[in-house]
Amino acid sequence: MMPTPAPDDFVTTALASLAATLPTARLWAAVAPQEPAGQGAGADHIATQFAQLQAAEGFIAPDTASATRLRRLGWRGPLALLPGVADARGLEACSRLGLWHGIGQAAQIDWLAAHKSQQPQPVLLLAGAHGMAAHHLRSRYARLAALPQVEDVTLWAQASDGAAATALIAALQPVAQDWIGLRSIAVPVQLQADMPLPALHSLAQQAEQHGWDVELMCCM
């Protein structure tokens, strides 16, 4: 009987399999939220995920506490805050930690416009179920691109799986077909033995045909 791979080995193997099957996709490690003190592993929980997932090209944090912990653990690569800041004060953490951050509400653009920072920030304009409605995307993009606080704007369309992502690309095509900036289609991927590699490969082909980058949000 073959030995069962240790968790670290399995995660590394799963990431390598995704990278080999989808060489044009970017692999992000999506970590679970930082747990409050006294309610679980807390900081050690983030450290465990970091140790197992640091072969990814970037990390996605759900809140500034988790992002702070990842930087303190030594991660210096791309780090995105999704779905973005909860209030204007969160932008201070984005500046301090060098975060990409999601923009899914008009209020987040208002906060960014009022934010005082010497370092422009990369932002992800969210589309899909938890982002901006399609008919708002162009005007929101124009406003963000004009802000001195913004380094660049990526249209980030997020779907629940490969099939939903393919449908979302089609739905956004009237808006995105002559999009002047970067555009990415993002899907979560559970790192497990039966990952939907054929569906993800099909998505990558569709995305390439329509000029989208593929972002895989890998989680344990």
XYZ file of N, CA and C in Angstrom:
660
model
N 0.848 -1.192 0.000
C 0.000 0.000 0.000
C 0.887 1.247 0.000
N 0.543 2.207 -0.889
C 1.313 3.441 -0.955
C 1.035 4.297 0.270
N 2.052 4.963 0.831
C 1.814 5.825 1.986
C 0.968 7.034 1.612
N 0.139 7.489 2.535
C -0.671 8.680 2.320
C 0.222 9.915 2.417
N 0.173 10.819 1.407
C 1.039 11.999 1.461
C 0.738 12.858 2.684
N 1.775 13.392 3.261
C 1.588 14.340 4.356
C 0.880 15.573 3.823
N 0.155 16.319 4.685
C -0.589 17.489 4.203
C 0.250 18.465 3.413
N 1.460 18.792 3.904
C 2.310 19.737 3.191
C 2.663 19.217 1.804
N 3.000 17.917 1.724
C 3.351 17.319 0.445
C 2.163 17.326 -0.504
N 0.968 17.050 0.021
C -0.216 17.002 -0.824
C -0.515 18.380 -1.410
N -0.448 19.410 -0.569
C -0.730 20.767 -1.041
C 0.289 21.179 -2.092
N 1.560 20.904 -1.864
C 2.599 21.236 -2.832
C 2.368 20.514 -4.152
N 1.992 19.225 -4.065
C 1.714 18.443 -5.266
C 0.509 18.991 -6.017
N -0.545 19.366 -5.279
C -1.754 19.908 -5.902
C -1.453 21.229 -6.610
N -0.675 22.101 -5.990
C -0.309 23.362 -6.627
C 0.528 23.117 -7.884
N 1.444 22.161 -7.802
C 2.276 21.839 -8.964
C 1.421 21.284 -10.103
N 0.410 20.481 -9.753
C -0.483 19.924 -10.770
C -1.273 21.022 -11.468
N -1.769 21.982 -10.688
C -2.483 23.110 -11.288
C -1.573 23.918 -12.196
N -0.352 24.179 -11.740
C 0.587 24.972 -12.527
C 0.932 24.275 -13.840
N 1.055 22.953 -13.799
C 1.395 22.205 -15.014
C 0.219 22.132 -15.980
N -0.996 21.975 -15.440
C -2.186 21.857 -16.276
C -2.617 23.197 -16.846
N -2.427 24.266 -16.058
C -2.873 25.601 -16.460
C -1.700 26.579 -16.369
N -0.728 26.457 -17.265
C 0.505 27.250 -17.133
C 0.290 28.756 -17.275
N -0.817 29.181 -17.896
C -1.048 30.612 -18.053
C -1.847 31.215 -16.895
N -2.360 30.376 -16.007
C -3.137 30.878 -14.871
C -2.212 31.311 -13.741
N -2.666 32.264 -12.961
C -1.923 32.683 -11.775
C -2.535 32.004 -10.559
N -1.691 31.420 -9.714
C -2.155 30.695 -8.533
C -2.051 31.583 -7.304
N -3.190 31.853 -6.691
C -3.265 32.604 -5.442
C -3.602 31.651 -4.305
N -3.052 31.884 -3.160
C -3.397 31.142 -1.950
C -4.389 31.977 -1.149
N -5.615 31.486 -1.024
C -6.649 32.213 -0.290
C -6.707 31.674 1.134
N -6.339 32.498 2.113
C -6.287 32.032 3.501
C -7.604 32.321 4.208
N -7.921 31.485 5.189
C -9.097 31.694 6.026
C -8.827 32.852 6.977
N -9.888 33.497 7.496
C -9.696 34.678 8.357
C -8.884 34.383 9.605
N -8.210 35.402 10.064
C -7.515 35.348 11.341
C -8.548 35.169 12.452
N -8.351 34.180 13.316
C -9.319 33.926 14.371
C -9.029 34.794 15.591
N -10.089 35.330 16.240
C -9.866 36.148 17.441
C -9.156 35.366 18.534
N -8.400 36.053 19.350
C -7.682 35.403 20.451
C -8.659 34.658 21.341
N -8.296 33.450 21.701
C -9.140 32.652 22.584
C -10.208 31.856 21.870
N -10.253 31.950 20.502
C -11.282 31.226 19.763
C -10.686 30.273 18.745
N -9.516 29.733 19.032
C -8.928 28.792 18.101
C -7.438 29.012 17.984
N -6.908 28.621 16.837
C -5.462 28.669 16.649
C -4.931 30.086 16.454
N -5.808 31.015 16.056
C -5.393 32.397 15.898
C -4.254 32.554 14.916
N -3.196 33.239 15.344
C -2.072 33.519 14.467
C -1.438 32.240 13.935
N -1.415 31.176 14.739
C -0.837 29.917 14.287
C -1.618 29.344 13.104
N -2.911 29.613 13.054
C -3.744 29.151 11.946
C -3.260 29.790 10.640
N -2.987 31.082 10.651
C -2.462 31.752 9.468
C -1.074 31.222 9.132
N -0.256 31.005 10.152
C 1.096 30.506 9.927
C 1.083 29.129 9.277
N 0.144 28.270 9.698
C 0.039 26.938 9.110
C -0.324 27.020 7.636
N -1.302 27.852 7.317
C -1.690 28.011 5.908
C -0.538 28.587 5.088
N 0.159 29.558 5.665
C 1.280 30.172 4.954
C 2.360 29.138 4.649
N 2.687 28.312 5.632
C 3.727 27.306 5.441
C 3.368 26.325 4.327
N 2.082 25.988 4.208
C 1.662 24.993 3.230
C 1.418 25.581 1.848
N 1.113 26.878 1.771
C 0.672 27.461 0.505
C 1.661 28.439 -0.120
N 2.839 28.594 0.464
C 3.716 29.638 -0.031
C 4.359 29.341 -1.378
N 4.057 28.185 -1.970
C 4.476 27.944 -3.351
C 3.591 28.686 -4.347
N 2.477 29.252 -3.879
C 1.605 30.042 -4.749
C 2.300 31.343 -5.160
N 1.752 31.992 -6.183
C 2.361 33.227 -6.685
C 1.933 34.451 -5.897
N 0.822 34.349 -5.182
C 0.331 35.463 -4.387
C -0.613 34.944 -3.319
N -0.935 35.797 -2.358
C -1.877 35.444 -1.299
C -3.081 36.381 -1.352
N -4.241 35.840 -0.965
C -5.455 36.633 -0.811
C -5.873 36.561 0.642
N -6.008 37.729 1.277
C -6.406 37.816 2.678
C -7.818 38.389 2.769
N -8.631 37.891 3.705
C -10.006 38.381 3.825
C -10.127 39.647 4.663
N -9.073 39.994 5.410
C -9.120 41.173 6.272
C -7.697 41.656 6.532
N -7.584 42.861 7.092
C -6.260 43.447 7.285
C -5.457 42.729 8.371
N -6.144 42.116 9.346
C -5.414 41.376 10.382
C -4.676 40.188 9.765
N -5.347 39.462 8.881
C -4.716 38.316 8.220
C -3.589 38.784 7.298
N -3.807 39.896 6.594
C -2.766 40.430 5.718
C -1.536 40.850 6.515
N -1.769 41.472 7.662
C -0.653 41.886 8.526
C 0.146 40.680 8.979
N -0.551 39.615 9.365
C 0.130 38.411 9.824
C 0.972 37.792 8.705
N 0.456 37.778 7.478
C 1.203 37.219 6.357
C 2.483 38.015 6.087
N 2.402 39.333 6.165
C 3.612 40.139 5.985
C 4.617 39.874 7.106
N 4.132 39.733 8.330
C 5.042 39.471 9.448
C 5.679 38.094 9.354
N 5.011 37.179 8.683
C 5.587 35.848 8.471
C 6.648 35.852 7.377
N 6.762 36.977 6.667
C 7.822 37.094 5.678
C 7.388 37.126 4.233
N 6.060 37.114 3.972
C 5.615 37.142 2.580
C 5.844 38.534 1.999
N 6.587 38.607 0.899
C 6.894 39.884 0.265
C 6.309 39.973 -1.145
N 5.617 38.938 -1.566
C 5.038 38.925 -2.900
C 3.671 39.587 -2.953
N 2.945 39.407 -4.071
C 1.614 40.000 -4.204
C 0.671 39.549 -3.086
N -0.054 40.502 -2.526
C -0.993 40.226 -1.435
C -2.240 41.068 -1.666
N -3.355 40.388 -1.892
C -4.608 41.072 -2.220
C -5.584 40.984 -1.058
N -6.315 42.067 -0.849
C -7.345 42.129 0.181
C -8.703 42.066 -0.514
N -9.392 40.957 -0.346
C -10.707 40.764 -0.970
C -11.729 40.361 0.077
N -12.898 41.025 0.088
C -13.447 41.913 -0.955
C -13.054 43.381 -0.845
N -12.045 43.722 -0.093
C -11.617 45.101 0.024
C -11.748 45.615 1.440
N -11.508 46.907 1.623
C -11.522 47.484 2.959
C -12.956 47.640 3.466
N -13.118 47.491 4.789
C -14.432 47.633 5.407
C -14.758 49.072 5.750
N -13.729 49.916 5.852
C -13.921 51.332 6.132
C -12.694 52.094 5.649
N -12.761 53.414 5.734
C -11.675 54.231 5.203
C -10.343 53.969 5.892
N -10.385 53.592 7.173
C -9.150 53.349 7.905
C -8.363 52.170 7.340
N -9.073 51.248 6.701
C -8.396 50.101 6.120
C -7.405 50.465 5.034
N -7.590 51.627 4.420
C -6.660 52.055 3.377
C -5.280 52.353 3.926
N -5.204 52.717 5.203
C -3.891 52.931 5.826
C -3.101 51.627 5.841
N -3.795 50.526 6.162
C -3.134 49.214 6.152
C -2.720 48.830 4.738
N -3.558 49.159 3.745
C -3.201 48.856 2.355
C -1.915 49.577 1.965
N -1.792 50.834 2.378
C -0.569 51.585 2.078
C 0.630 50.996 2.808
N 0.440 50.700 4.085
C 1.556 50.219 4.915
C 2.034 48.841 4.479
N 1.097 47.974 4.082
C 1.432 46.582 3.775
C 1.646 46.332 2.280
N 1.388 47.337 1.451
C 1.544 47.154 0.013
C 0.521 46.196 -0.562
N -0.757 46.401 -0.234
C -1.822 45.483 -0.652
C -2.482 45.928 -1.956
N -2.833 44.950 -2.777
C -3.850 45.158 -3.794
C -5.175 45.063 -3.031
N -6.177 45.806 -3.427
C -7.443 45.660 -2.710
C -8.643 45.801 -3.643
N -9.695 45.080 -3.277
C -10.894 45.040 -4.101
C -11.736 46.296 -3.935
N -12.410 46.668 -5.033
C -13.372 47.771 -5.042
C -14.685 47.212 -5.570
N -15.640 47.016 -4.657
C -16.938 46.463 -5.068
C -18.100 47.364 -4.728
N -17.814 48.517 -4.104
C -18.861 49.454 -3.710
C -18.403 50.870 -4.034
N -19.370 51.733 -4.350
C -19.043 53.131 -4.649
C -18.388 53.809 -3.455
N -18.801 53.425 -2.225
C -18.227 54.035 -1.027
C -16.725 53.794 -0.952
N -16.258 52.641 -1.405
C -14.824 52.358 -1.357
C -14.048 53.293 -2.276
N -14.657 53.719 -3.374
C -14.006 54.691 -4.254
C -13.956 56.054 -3.573
N -15.031 56.417 -2.881
C -15.042 57.685 -2.148
C -13.934 57.712 -1.092
N -13.785 56.620 -0.349
C -12.740 56.558 0.679
C -11.363 56.696 0.042
N -11.179 56.028 -1.085
C -9.876 56.067 -1.749
C -9.580 57.473 -2.267
N -10.595 58.159 -2.780
C -10.405 59.513 -3.294
C -9.977 60.481 -2.190
N -10.416 60.202 -0.955
C -10.067 61.073 0.172
C -8.798 60.622 0.890
N -8.256 59.471 0.500
C -7.089 58.904 1.183
C -5.824 59.666 0.817
N -5.021 59.993 1.806
C -3.769 60.706 1.579
C -2.621 59.705 1.641
N -1.988 59.508 0.493
C -0.882 58.560 0.416
C 0.082 58.998 -0.665
N 1.373 58.810 -0.408
C 2.384 59.148 -1.405
C 2.633 57.991 -2.361
N 2.109 56.802 -2.022
C 2.336 55.616 -2.837
C 1.018 55.170 -3.466
N 0.855 55.292 -4.802
C -0.380 54.830 -5.448
C -0.597 53.334 -5.227
N -1.858 52.931 -5.192
C -2.207 51.558 -4.871
C -2.832 50.845 -6.073
N -2.472 49.576 -6.298
C -3.169 48.793 -7.325
C -4.523 48.342 -6.786
N -5.562 48.442 -7.599
C -6.895 48.067 -7.149
C -7.519 47.061 -8.115
N -8.439 46.275 -7.572
C -9.176 45.273 -8.334
C -10.634 45.700 -8.366
N -11.138 46.064 -9.544
C -12.529 46.468 -9.704
C -13.367 45.199 -9.809
N -14.155 44.931 -8.785
C -14.846 43.653 -8.677
C -16.118 43.620 -9.520
N -16.301 42.513 -10.225
C -17.514 42.268 -11.003
C -18.017 40.871 -10.662
N -19.294 40.637 -10.898
C -19.872 39.346 -10.543
C -20.827 39.484 -9.383
N -21.110 38.377 -8.707
C -22.130 38.353 -7.662
C -21.829 39.306 -6.516
N -20.553 39.500 -6.196
C -20.179 40.339 -5.053
C -19.467 41.618 -5.481
N -19.706 42.044 -6.719
C -19.044 43.233 -7.217
C -20.013 44.218 -7.841
N -19.475 45.070 -8.672
C -20.265 46.094 -9.334
C -21.164 45.494 -10.410
N -22.323 46.088 -10.606
C -23.179 45.696 -11.727
C -22.469 46.059 -13.032
N -22.720 45.262 -14.071
C -22.006 45.439 -15.332
C -22.151 46.847 -15.897
N -23.333 47.451 -15.753
C -23.551 48.766 -16.366
C -22.827 49.889 -15.619
N -22.272 49.598 -14.443
C -21.501 50.592 -13.700
C -19.997 50.473 -13.935
N -19.544 49.401 -14.554
C -18.115 49.114 -14.585
C -17.301 50.186 -15.309
N -17.772 50.647 -16.440
C -16.989 51.623 -17.194
C -16.855 52.949 -16.443
N -17.943 53.434 -15.866
C -17.865 54.705 -15.141
C -17.011 54.568 -13.883
N -17.108 53.422 -13.191
C -16.286 53.200 -12.003
C -14.810 53.091 -12.396
N -14.547 52.425 -13.495
C -13.162 52.314 -13.966
C -12.595 53.697 -14.284
N -13.378 54.516 -14.996
C -12.903 55.847 -15.372
C -12.587 56.686 -14.140
N -13.437 56.589 -13.118
C -13.192 57.374 -11.911
C -11.934 56.900 -11.190
N -11.777 55.574 -11.074
C -10.592 55.046 -10.407
C -9.316 55.400 -11.160
N -9.346 55.250 -12.468
C -8.145 55.491 -13.269
C -7.691 56.944 -13.189
N -8.614 57.853 -12.874
C -8.273 59.269 -12.789
C -7.715 59.670 -11.427
N -7.788 58.782 -10.433
C -7.338 59.129 -9.092
C -5.815 59.024 -8.971
N -5.160 60.012 -8.388
C -3.709 59.911 -8.173
C -3.351 58.838 -7.146
N -4.332 58.417 -6.329
C -4.081 57.374 -5.327
C -4.015 55.976 -5.946
N -4.352 55.860 -7.229
C -4.452 54.549 -7.879
C -3.288 54.341 -8.839
N -2.610 53.202 -8.673
C -1.501 52.852 -9.563
C -2.019 52.240 -10.855
N -2.865 51.221 -10.733
C -3.504 50.616 -11.898
C -4.801 49.934 -11.460
N -5.660 49.674 -12.438
C -6.974 49.080 -12.175
C -7.108 47.797 -12.984
N -7.400 46.696 -12.300
C -7.678 45.428 -12.963
C -9.146 45.089 -12.779
N -9.835 44.788 -13.862
C -11.204 44.272 -13.764
C -11.116 42.835 -13.268
N -11.687 42.580 -12.090
C -11.582 41.269 -11.433
C -12.989 40.672 -11.332
N -13.309 39.760 -12.232
C -14.625 39.117 -12.263
C -14.519 37.773 -11.560
N -15.292 37.591 -10.514
C -15.160 36.390 -9.678
C -16.409 35.535 -9.771
N -16.199 34.233 -9.966
C -17.301 33.284 -10.096
C -17.072 32.104 -9.152
N -18.108 31.298 -8.968
C -18.045 30.205 -7.999
C -17.315 28.976 -8.526
N -17.301 28.774 -9.835
C -16.621 27.611 -10.423
C -16.369 27.889 -11.905
N -15.790 26.890 -12.586
C -15.425 27.075 -13.983
C -16.603 27.364 -14.890
N -17.710 26.633 -14.692
C -18.886 26.842 -15.535
C -19.467 28.235 -15.327
N -19.558 28.658 -14.067
C -20.071 29.999 -13.773
C -19.143 31.074 -14.317
N -17.835 30.807 -14.293
C -16.868 31.774 -14.815
C -17.024 31.936 -16.324
N -17.228 30.822 -17.033
C -17.442 30.890 -18.478
C -18.687 31.710 -18.798
N -19.759 31.500 -18.015
C -20.992 32.266 -18.213
C -20.779 33.744 -17.903
N -19.961 34.041 -16.882
C -19.712 35.431 -16.507
C -18.903 36.152 -17.586
N -17.939 35.468 -18.173
C -17.183 36.063 -19.273
C -18.131 36.462 -20.401
N -19.060 35.554 -20.740
C -20.020 35.848 -21.806
C -20.910 37.024 -21.434
N -21.360 37.081 -20.169
C -22.246 38.157 -19.732
C -21.553 39.515 -19.752
N -20.245 39.515 -19.456
C -19.500 40.771 -19.393
C -18.885 41.175 -20.734
N -18.981 40.308 -21.722
C -18.311 40.580 -22.990
C -18.738 41.898 -23.639
N -20.027 42.296 -23.596
C -20.387 43.594 -24.184
C -19.644 44.765 -23.529
N -19.334 44.650 -22.238
C -18.605 45.703 -21.531
C -17.106 45.553 -21.726
N -16.632 44.305 -21.714
C -15.192 44.049 -21.638
C -14.511 43.867 -22.989
N -15.249 43.776 -24.076
C -14.616 43.416 -25.347
C -13.577 44.438 -25.811
N -13.772 45.715 -25.493
C -12.754 46.719 -25.837
C -12.208 47.391 -24.583
N -12.160 46.625 -23.481
C -11.653 47.124 -22.196
C -10.195 47.521 -22.352
N -9.838 48.717 -21.885
C -8.478 49.204 -22.133
C -7.477 48.744 -21.079
N -7.960 48.239 -19.926
C -7.054 47.808 -18.868
C -6.969 46.292 -18.774
N -6.334 45.830 -17.708
C -6.224 44.393 -17.453
C -7.573 43.838 -17.009
N -7.837 42.592 -17.321
C -9.070 41.946 -16.876
C -8.783 40.491 -16.522
N -9.329 40.080 -15.402
C -9.078 38.738 -14.886
C -10.383 38.068 -14.508
N -10.446 36.768 -14.748
C -11.564 35.950 -14.291
C -11.024 35.042 -13.187
N -11.663 35.086 -12.025
C -11.146 34.391 -10.840
C -12.129 33.337 -10.357
N -11.607 32.166 -9.996
C -12.444 31.092 -9.449
C -11.727 30.444 -8.266
N -12.482 30.030 -7.249
C -11.872 29.304 -6.135
C -11.596 27.855 -6.516
N -10.516 27.315 -5.982
C -10.165 25.911 -6.226
C -9.803 25.277 -4.888
N -10.555 24.253 -4.498
C -10.234 23.508 -3.290
C -9.129 22.516 -3.619
N -8.024 22.588 -2.893
C -6.903 21.690 -3.159
C -7.229 20.310 -2.605
N -7.634 19.422 -3.506
C -8.041 18.072 -3.124
C -7.708 17.112 -4.261
N -7.931 15.828 -4.012
C -7.522 14.822 -4.989
C -8.302 14.929 -6.299
N -9.586 15.308 -6.233
C -10.429 15.334 -7.426
C -10.702 16.761 -7.894
N -9.655 17.546 -8.072
C -9.825 18.904 -8.574
C -10.408 18.867 -9.992
N -11.288 19.805 -10.350
C -11.947 19.792 -11.668
C -11.028 20.310 -12.772
N -9.950 19.602 -13.028
C -8.953 20.085 -13.975
C -9.496 20.252 -15.399
N -10.318 19.297 -15.926
C -10.844 19.504 -17.286
C -11.681 20.780 -17.407
N -12.536 21.052 -16.406
C -13.363 22.266 -16.450
C -12.494 23.518 -16.373
N -11.452 23.475 -15.554
C -10.563 24.633 -15.440
C -9.760 24.839 -16.726
N -9.371 23.739 -17.354
C -8.646 23.845 -18.623
C -9.546 24.456 -19.693
N -10.816 24.046 -19.711
C -11.775 24.619 -20.656
C -11.958 26.112 -20.408
N -12.041 26.490 -19.126
C -12.156 27.905 -18.781
C -10.947 28.684 -19.284
N -9.754 28.130 -19.101
C -8.538 28.817 -19.538
C -8.559 29.050 -21.049
N -9.061 28.079 -21.802
C -9.147 28.239 -23.256
C -10.126 29.349 -23.627
N -11.297 29.345 -22.959
C -12.294 30.380 -23.227
C -11.752 31.768 -22.859
N -11.083 31.836 -21.717
C -10.541 33.109 -21.267
C -9.511 33.642 -22.257
N -8.646 32.783 -22.729
C -7.620 33.214 -23.670
C -8.238 33.744 -24.964
N -9.295 33.079 -25.432
C -9.959 33.519 -26.656
C -10.524 34.930 -26.531
N -10.966 35.291 -25.325
C -11.620 36.582 -25.118
C -10.720 37.605 -24.419
N -9.441 37.258 -24.214
C -8.506 38.233 -23.671
C -8.535 38.402 -22.167
N -8.946 37.361 -21.441
C -8.974 37.413 -19.976
C -7.802 36.626 -19.401
N -7.251 37.102 -18.294
C -6.309 36.313 -17.507
C -7.105 35.452 -16.522
N -6.554 34.300 -16.167
C -7.217 33.396 -15.227
C -6.491 33.437 -13.893
N -7.264 33.648 -12.828
C -6.742 33.686 -11.465
C -7.389 32.560 -10.670
N -6.588 31.637 -10.138
C -7.104 30.525 -9.354
C -6.852 30.803 -7.886
N -7.927 30.886 -7.113
C -7.845 31.184 -5.679
C -7.837 29.872 -4.910
N -6.658 29.373 -4.608
C -6.492 28.036 -4.030
C -6.668 28.068 -2.520
N -7.457 27.142 -2.023
C -7.686 27.082 -0.574
C -7.632 25.630 -0.109
N -7.424 25.464 1.196
C -7.275 24.136 1.773
C -8.590 23.686 2.409
